[in-house]
Amino acid sequence: MGKADGMLAQLDAVDLGVAALKELLARAPVPKEAIDEVIVGNVIQPAYAQNIARVIALMSGVPRQVPAFTVHRNCASGLQAVVDAAEKIQLGRAEVIVAGGVESMTHAPLLFDDTVRAAFVRWSKAKSWRARWQAAGALLRARWRPHIGLKEGLTDPTVGLNMGQTAEVLAREFGITRAEQDAFALESHRRADAAWSSGWFDDEVMHLFPPPQFHVVHRDEGIRADVSMEKLAKLPPVFERPFGTVTAGNSSQITDGAAMLLITHRARAEAEGWPILGYLHDWSWAGCDPKRMGLGPVFATHKLFARTG
């Protein structure tokens, strides 16, 4: 995983997805011809890849007759792909499915006011020099200040709060202090760094050589080995200034990355002799107040435990 505008900035979501899927197919003992479907979760789809799952599949060498579709459930889009794969297998509609998620937040678009679109339409329809001059004037008068796609995409339109602001709501309601958040973030970085340094992720990650320098990228850019409580304490609040508690140091980063899995029926894997890394037993989804969106996993977990005991 790379930071937005970081080492992976020159690769868009399709590039990242293709790299991950090609690596998966190279490592797994499953022939491409055995794949029944490809499902990919993605939020910020490139304009040229409206069904990004299909584009990634074809560019990765998956046979053309294998269908693919894209799912979108915001932060849980990749998990939705995995669940969709499992449900298809449960229904007997498939036995081998590629499921994954891709995102390049670096490439979130800048959006322009409708006056810009209207001015370009007027220009394209102009048939005389006079009409073109008038259309050019309309272009100059158009409102060119862009809407930041990433900012708008992370803001819930029904309540007008972005993710960081909803975190501030929960911090106040549950009495979670800035120091507690920073301490949790510090421990998270320490554990991630220790796991990475001890080789826990060696079999789960791949090396990339992204342009323009083509330097090797082999480590998650979000893990900071040099973080400390003192450094975290110096960071200003981002979403509620000056007295908020959520900072760039104790919240999730803006990220570019991709992940791919092979989901199969257990009987098929055992019959083929494919190594099984884990089992998917059950899952659950839940909605909640958009102002408190961070509680969604809590409610989903309660539903899951209630069903499974």
CSV table of C-alpha atoms in Angstrom, one decimal:
chain,number,residue,atom,x,y,z
A,1,MET,CA,0.0,0.0,0.0
A,2,GLY,CA,1.3,3.4,-0.9
A,3,LYS,CA,0.5,6.9,0.2
A,4,ALA,CA,-1.5,9.0,-2.2
A,5,ASP,CA,1.0,11.0,-4.3
A,6,GLY,CA,3.7,8.7,-3.1
A,7,MET,CA,5.7,5.9,-4.7
A,8,LEU,CA,2.7,4.5,-6.5
A,9,ALA,CA,1.4,7.8,-7.8
A,10,GLN,CA,2.2,7.1,-11.4
A,11,LEU,CA,0.1,3.9,-11.4
A,12,ASP,CA,-3.7,4.2,-11.6
A,13,ALA,CA,-6.2,1.7,-10.2
A,14,VAL,CA,-6.1,-0.5,-13.3
A,15,ASP,CA,-2.3,-0.6,-13.2
A,16,LEU,CA,-2.4,-1.6,-9.6
A,17,GLY,CA,-5.1,-4.2,-10.1
A,18,VAL,CA,-3.3,-5.8,-13.0
A,19,ALA,CA,0.0,-6.0,-11.1
A,20,ALA,CA,-1.8,-7.7,-8.1
A,21,LEU,CA,-3.8,-10.1,-10.3
A,22,LYS,CA,-0.8,-11.1,-12.4
A,23,GLU,CA,1.2,-11.8,-9.3
A,24,LEU,CA,-1.7,-13.9,-7.8
A,25,LEU,CA,-2.0,-16.0,-11.0
A,26,ALA,CA,1.8,-16.5,-11.1
A,27,ARG,CA,2.0,-17.7,-7.5
A,28,ALA,CA,-1.2,-19.8,-7.2
A,29,PRO,CA,-1.3,-23.3,-8.6
A,30,VAL,CA,-4.7,-22.6,-10.1
A,31,PRO,CA,-4.8,-22.5,-14.0
A,32,LYS,CA,-6.5,-19.4,-15.5
A,33,GLU,CA,-8.9,-21.7,-17.3
A,34,ALA,CA,-10.3,-22.8,-14.0
A,35,ILE,CA,-11.5,-19.3,-13.0
A,36,ASP,CA,-15.3,-18.9,-13.2
A,37,GLU,CA,-15.5,-15.1,-12.5
A,38,VAL,CA,-13.6,-12.1,-11.4
A,39,ILE,CA,-15.1,-9.6,-8.9
A,40,VAL,CA,-13.3,-6.4,-7.9
A,41,GLY,CA,-14.3,-3.7,-5.4
A,42,ASN,CA,-13.5,-0.1,-6.4
A,43,VAL,CA,-14.8,3.4,-5.6
A,44,ILE,CA,-12.9,5.8,-7.8
A,45,GLN,CA,-13.2,4.2,-11.2
A,46,PRO,CA,-11.1,5.7,-14.0
A,47,ALA,CA,-13.3,7.1,-16.8
A,48,TYR,CA,-11.7,4.7,-19.4
A,49,ALA,CA,-12.5,1.6,-17.3
A,50,GLN,CA,-16.1,1.8,-16.3
A,51,ASN,CA,-16.2,-1.9,-15.4
A,52,ILE,CA,-12.7,-2.0,-13.9
A,53,ALA,CA,-12.9,-5.6,-12.9
A,54,ARG,CA,-13.3,-6.7,-16.6
A,55,VAL,CA,-10.5,-4.4,-17.7
A,56,ILE,CA,-8.2,-5.8,-15.1
A,57,ALA,CA,-9.1,-9.4,-15.9
A,58,LEU,CA,-8.5,-9.0,-19.6
A,59,MET,CA,-5.2,-7.1,-19.1
A,60,SER,CA,-4.0,-9.8,-16.7
A,61,GLY,CA,-4.5,-12.6,-19.1
A,62,VAL,CA,-7.7,-14.1,-17.7
A,63,PRO,CA,-9.5,-15.9,-20.6
A,64,ARG,CA,-12.0,-13.6,-22.5
A,65,GLN,CA,-14.9,-15.9,-21.8
A,66,VAL,CA,-14.6,-15.4,-18.0
A,67,PRO,CA,-17.1,-12.7,-16.9
A,68,ALA,CA,-16.2,-10.0,-14.4
A,69,PHE,CA,-18.0,-7.3,-12.5
A,70,THR,CA,-17.3,-4.4,-10.2
A,71,VAL,CA,-18.8,-3.7,-6.8
A,72,HIS,CA,-18.9,-0.6,-4.7
A,73,ARG,CA,-19.6,-0.3,-1.0
A,74,ASN,CA,-17.2,2.5,-0.1
A,75,CYS,CA,-14.5,1.3,2.3
A,76,ALA,CA,-15.9,-2.2,2.3
A,77,SER,CA,-15.8,-2.6,-1.5
A,78,GLY,CA,-13.0,-5.2,-1.4
A,79,LEU,CA,-14.8,-7.2,1.3
A,80,GLN,CA,-18.0,-7.0,-0.7
A,81,ALA,CA,-16.2,-8.6,-3.6
A,82,VAL,CA,-15.1,-11.5,-1.3
A,83,VAL,CA,-18.6,-11.9,0.0
A,84,ASP,CA,-20.1,-11.9,-3.4
A,85,ALA,CA,-17.7,-14.6,-4.5
A,86,ALA,CA,-18.5,-16.7,-1.4
A,87,GLU,CA,-22.3,-16.4,-2.0
A,88,LYS,CA,-21.9,-17.4,-5.6
A,89,ILE,CA,-20.0,-20.5,-4.6
A,90,GLN,CA,-22.5,-21.3,-1.9
A,91,LEU,CA,-25.3,-21.2,-4.5
A,92,GLY,CA,-23.4,-23.6,-6.7
A,93,ARG,CA,-23.0,-21.0,-9.5
A,94,ALA,CA,-19.2,-21.1,-9.4
A,95,GLU,CA,-16.3,-22.9,-7.8
A,96,VAL,CA,-13.3,-20.7,-8.4
A,97,ILE,CA,-13.5,-16.9,-8.3
A,98,VAL,CA,-10.9,-14.1,-8.1
A,99,ALA,CA,-12.0,-11.4,-5.7
A,100,GLY,CA,-10.2,-8.3,-4.7
A,101,GLY,CA,-10.1,-4.5,-4.3
A,102,VAL,CA,-8.2,-1.7,-6.0
A,103,GLU,CA,-8.0,2.0,-5.3
A,104,SER,CA,-5.8,4.9,-6.4
A,105,MET,CA,-6.8,7.9,-4.3
A,106,THR,CA,-4.1,9.8,-6.0
A,107,HIS,CA,-6.2,9.8,-9.2
A,108,ALA,CA,-9.4,11.1,-7.6
A,109,PRO,CA,-10.6,13.6,-10.2
A,110,LEU,CA,-11.2,17.4,-10.0
A,111,LEU,CA,-14.7,18.2,-11.0
A,112,PHE,CA,-15.9,21.4,-12.6
A,113,ASP,CA,-19.1,23.3,-12.4
A,114,ASP,CA,-21.9,22.7,-15.0
A,115,THR,CA,-21.2,26.1,-16.5
A,116,VAL,CA,-17.9,24.6,-17.8
A,117,ARG,CA,-19.6,21.7,-19.5
A,118,ALA,CA,-22.3,24.0,-21.0
A,119,ALA,CA,-19.6,26.3,-22.4
A,120,PHE,CA,-17.7,23.4,-24.0
A,121,VAL,CA,-21.0,22.2,-25.6
A,122,ARG,CA,-21.7,25.7,-26.9
A,123,TRP,CA,-18.2,25.8,-28.4
A,124,SER,CA,-18.6,22.4,-30.0
A,125,LYS,CA,-21.8,23.5,-31.7
A,126,ALA,CA,-20.5,26.9,-32.9
A,127,LYS,CA,-20.6,27.0,-36.7
A,128,SER,CA,-19.4,30.6,-37.3
A,129,TRP,CA,-16.6,32.8,-36.2
A,130,ARG,CA,-19.1,35.0,-34.4
A,131,ALA,CA,-20.6,32.0,-32.5
A,132,ARG,CA,-17.1,30.8,-31.6
A,133,TRP,CA,-16.1,34.1,-30.2
A,134,GLN,CA,-19.3,34.1,-28.1
A,135,ALA,CA,-18.6,30.6,-27.0
A,136,ALA,CA,-15.0,31.6,-26.1
A,137,GLY,CA,-16.5,34.3,-23.9
A,138,ALA,CA,-18.7,31.8,-22.2
A,139,LEU,CA,-15.6,29.6,-21.5
A,140,LEU,CA,-13.9,32.6,-19.9
A,141,ARG,CA,-17.0,33.4,-17.8
A,142,ALA,CA,-17.4,29.7,-16.7
A,143,ARG,CA,-16.8,28.9,-13.1
A,144,TRP,CA,-13.4,27.1,-13.2
A,145,ARG,CA,-12.9,26.6,-9.5
A,146,PRO,CA,-12.8,22.8,-9.3
A,147,HIS,CA,-14.7,20.6,-6.9
A,148,ILE,CA,-12.2,18.3,-5.2
A,149,GLY,CA,-13.5,14.8,-6.0
A,150,LEU,CA,-11.7,13.1,-3.1
A,151,LYS,CA,-13.1,15.6,-0.6
A,152,GLU,CA,-16.6,15.3,-1.9
A,153,GLY,CA,-16.3,11.5,-2.1
A,154,LEU,CA,-15.4,11.2,1.6
A,155,THR,CA,-18.3,13.4,2.7
A,156,ASP,CA,-21.7,12.0,3.3
A,157,PRO,CA,-24.2,14.1,1.4
A,158,THR,CA,-27.1,13.3,3.8
A,159,VAL,CA,-25.4,14.8,6.8
A,160,GLY,CA,-22.7,17.0,5.4
A,161,LEU,CA,-19.9,15.4,7.4
A,162,ASN,CA,-16.7,13.8,6.1
A,163,MET,CA,-15.1,10.7,7.7
A,164,GLY,CA,-12.8,12.7,9.9
A,165,GLN,CA,-15.7,14.8,11.3
A,166,THR,CA,-17.7,11.7,12.1
A,167,ALA,CA,-14.6,10.4,14.0
A,168,GLU,CA,-14.7,13.6,16.0
A,169,VAL,CA,-18.4,13.0,16.8
A,170,LEU,CA,-17.5,9.6,18.2
A,171,ALA,CA,-14.5,10.8,20.1
A,172,ARG,CA,-16.7,13.3,22.0
A,173,GLU,CA,-19.6,10.9,22.6
A,174,PHE,CA,-17.3,8.2,24.0
A,175,GLY,CA,-14.9,10.5,25.7
A,176,ILE,CA,-11.9,9.3,23.8
A,177,THR,CA,-9.0,11.8,24.4
A,178,ARG,CA,-6.4,12.9,21.9
A,179,ALA,CA,-3.7,11.2,24.0
A,180,GLU,CA,-5.6,7.9,23.9
A,181,GLN,CA,-6.0,8.2,20.1
A,182,ASP,CA,-2.3,9.0,19.7
A,183,ALA,CA,-1.3,6.0,21.9
A,184,PHE,CA,-3.5,3.7,19.9
A,185,ALA,CA,-1.9,5.0,16.7
A,186,LEU,CA,1.6,4.6,18.1
A,187,GLU,CA,0.9,1.0,19.1
A,188,SER,CA,-0.6,0.2,15.7
A,189,HIS,CA,2.6,1.5,13.9
A,190,ARG,CA,4.8,-0.4,16.3
A,191,ARG,CA,3.0,-3.7,15.8
A,192,ALA,CA,2.9,-3.3,12.0
A,193,ASP,CA,6.6,-2.5,11.9
A,194,ALA,CA,7.4,-5.5,14.1
A,195,ALA,CA,5.3,-7.8,12.0
A,196,TRP,CA,6.8,-6.5,8.8
A,197,SER,CA,10.4,-6.7,10.1
A,198,SER,CA,9.8,-10.3,11.3
A,199,GLY,CA,8.6,-11.4,7.8
A,200,TRP,CA,4.9,-11.9,8.6
A,201,PHE,CA,3.9,-10.1,5.3
A,202,ASP,CA,6.6,-11.7,3.1
A,203,ASP,CA,4.2,-14.1,1.4
A,204,GLU,CA,1.4,-11.5,1.0
A,205,VAL,CA,3.2,-8.6,-0.8
A,206,MET,CA,4.9,-8.2,-4.1
A,207,HIS,CA,7.7,-5.9,-5.4
A,208,LEU,CA,6.8,-3.1,-7.8
A,209,PHE,CA,9.0,-0.9,-9.9
A,210,PRO,CA,6.8,2.1,-10.6
A,211,PRO,CA,7.8,4.9,-13.0
A,212,PRO,CA,9.4,7.4,-13.3
A,213,GLN,CA,12.4,6.3,-11.3
A,214,PHE,CA,11.5,2.6,-11.3
A,215,HIS,CA,12.9,2.2,-7.8
A,216,VAL,CA,11.7,-0.9,-6.0
A,217,VAL,CA,8.7,-0.6,-3.8
A,218,HIS,CA,8.5,-3.4,-1.3
A,219,ARG,CA,7.1,-2.0,1.9
A,220,ASP,CA,3.9,-0.4,3.0
A,221,GLU,CA,4.4,3.4,2.9
A,222,GLY,CA,2.0,3.9,5.8
A,223,ILE,CA,4.0,2.1,8.4
A,224,ARG,CA,6.3,4.5,10.3
A,225,ALA,CA,9.0,3.0,12.4
A,226,ASP,CA,10.2,6.4,13.8
A,227,VAL,CA,6.8,7.5,15.1
A,228,SER,CA,6.6,8.6,18.8
A,229,MET,CA,4.1,10.2,21.1
A,230,GLU,CA,6.1,13.4,21.0
A,231,LYS,CA,5.9,13.6,17.2
A,232,LEU,CA,2.2,12.6,17.2
A,233,ALA,CA,1.4,15.3,19.8
A,234,LYS,CA,2.9,18.0,17.5
A,235,LEU,CA,0.4,17.4,14.7
A,236,PRO,CA,-2.5,19.8,14.5
A,237,PRO,CA,-6.2,18.6,14.4
A,238,VAL,CA,-7.4,18.4,10.8
A,239,PHE,CA,-11.2,18.3,10.9
A,240,GLU,CA,-12.1,20.5,13.9
A,241,ARG,CA,-9.7,23.3,14.5
A,242,PRO,CA,-8.3,24.3,16.9
A,243,PHE,CA,-9.8,21.9,19.5
A,244,GLY,CA,-10.3,18.7,17.6
A,245,THR,CA,-8.5,15.4,18.4
A,246,VAL,CA,-8.3,13.7,15.0
A,247,THR,CA,-5.0,14.3,13.2
A,248,ALA,CA,-3.0,13.0,10.2
A,249,GLY,CA,-1.1,10.9,12.7
A,250,ASN,CA,-4.0,9.0,14.4
A,251,SER,CA,-6.3,8.5,11.4
A,252,SER,CA,-6.1,6.4,8.3
A,253,GLN,CA,-4.0,7.7,5.4
A,254,ILE,CA,-5.1,8.5,1.8
A,255,THR,CA,-3.9,5.4,0.0
A,256,ASP,CA,-3.1,3.7,-3.3
A,257,GLY,CA,-3.1,-0.1,-3.4
A,258,ALA,CA,-4.6,-3.4,-4.5
A,259,ALA,CA,-5.2,-6.9,-3.2
A,260,MET,CA,-6.4,-10.1,-4.9
A,261,LEU,CA,-7.6,-13.4,-3.6
A,262,LEU,CA,-8.6,-16.8,-5.0
A,263,ILE,CA,-11.9,-18.0,-3.4
A,264,THR,CA,-12.8,-21.6,-4.1
A,265,HIS,CA,-15.2,-24.3,-3.0
A,266,ARG,CA,-13.5,-26.4,-0.3
A,267,ALA,CA,-14.2,-29.6,-2.2
A,268,ARG,CA,-12.8,-28.3,-5.4
A,269,ALA,CA,-9.6,-27.2,-3.7
A,270,GLU,CA,-9.1,-30.5,-1.9
A,271,ALA,CA,-9.8,-32.5,-5.1
A,272,GLU,CA,-7.3,-30.4,-7.1
A,273,GLY,CA,-4.7,-30.5,-4.3
A,274,TRP,CA,-4.6,-26.7,-4.0
A,275,PRO,CA,-3.2,-25.4,-0.7
A,276,ILE,CA,-5.9,-23.8,1.5
A,277,LEU,CA,-4.8,-20.7,3.4
A,278,GLY,CA,-8.0,-20.1,5.3
A,279,TYR,CA,-11.8,-20.6,5.5
A,280,LEU,CA,-14.6,-18.1,5.1
A,281,HIS,CA,-17.4,-19.1,7.5
A,282,ASP,CA,-19.8,-16.2,7.7
A,283,TRP,CA,-20.3,-12.5,7.4
A,284,SER,CA,-22.7,-9.7,8.2
A,285,TRP,CA,-23.5,-6.1,7.1
A,286,ALA,CA,-25.2,-3.3,9.1
A,287,GLY,CA,-26.2,0.3,8.6
A,288,CYS,CA,-26.0,3.1,11.1
A,289,ASP,CA,-26.4,6.8,11.6
A,290,PRO,CA,-24.2,8.5,8.9
A,291,LYS,CA,-23.0,10.9,11.6
A,292,ARG,CA,-21.5,8.0,13.5
A,293,MET,CA,-20.4,5.9,10.5
A,294,GLY,CA,-17.4,4.5,12.4
A,295,LEU,CA,-19.8,2.3,14.4
A,296,GLY,CA,-20.9,0.3,11.4
A,297,PRO,CA,-18.4,-2.6,12.0
A,298,VAL,CA,-19.6,-2.7,15.7
A,299,PHE,CA,-23.2,-3.3,14.6
A,300,ALA,CA,-22.2,-5.7,11.9
A,301,THR,CA,-20.2,-7.7,14.4
A,302,HIS,CA,-23.1,-7.9,16.8
A,303,LYS,CA,-25.3,-9.2,14.0
A,304,LEU,CA,-22.7,-11.8,13.1
A,305,PHE,CA,-22.3,-13.0,16.7
A,306,ALA,CA,-26.1,-13.1,17.2
A,307,ARG,CA,-26.4,-15.4,14.2
A,308,THR,CA,-23.4,-17.6,14.8
A,309,GLY,CA,-23.3,-17.7,18.6
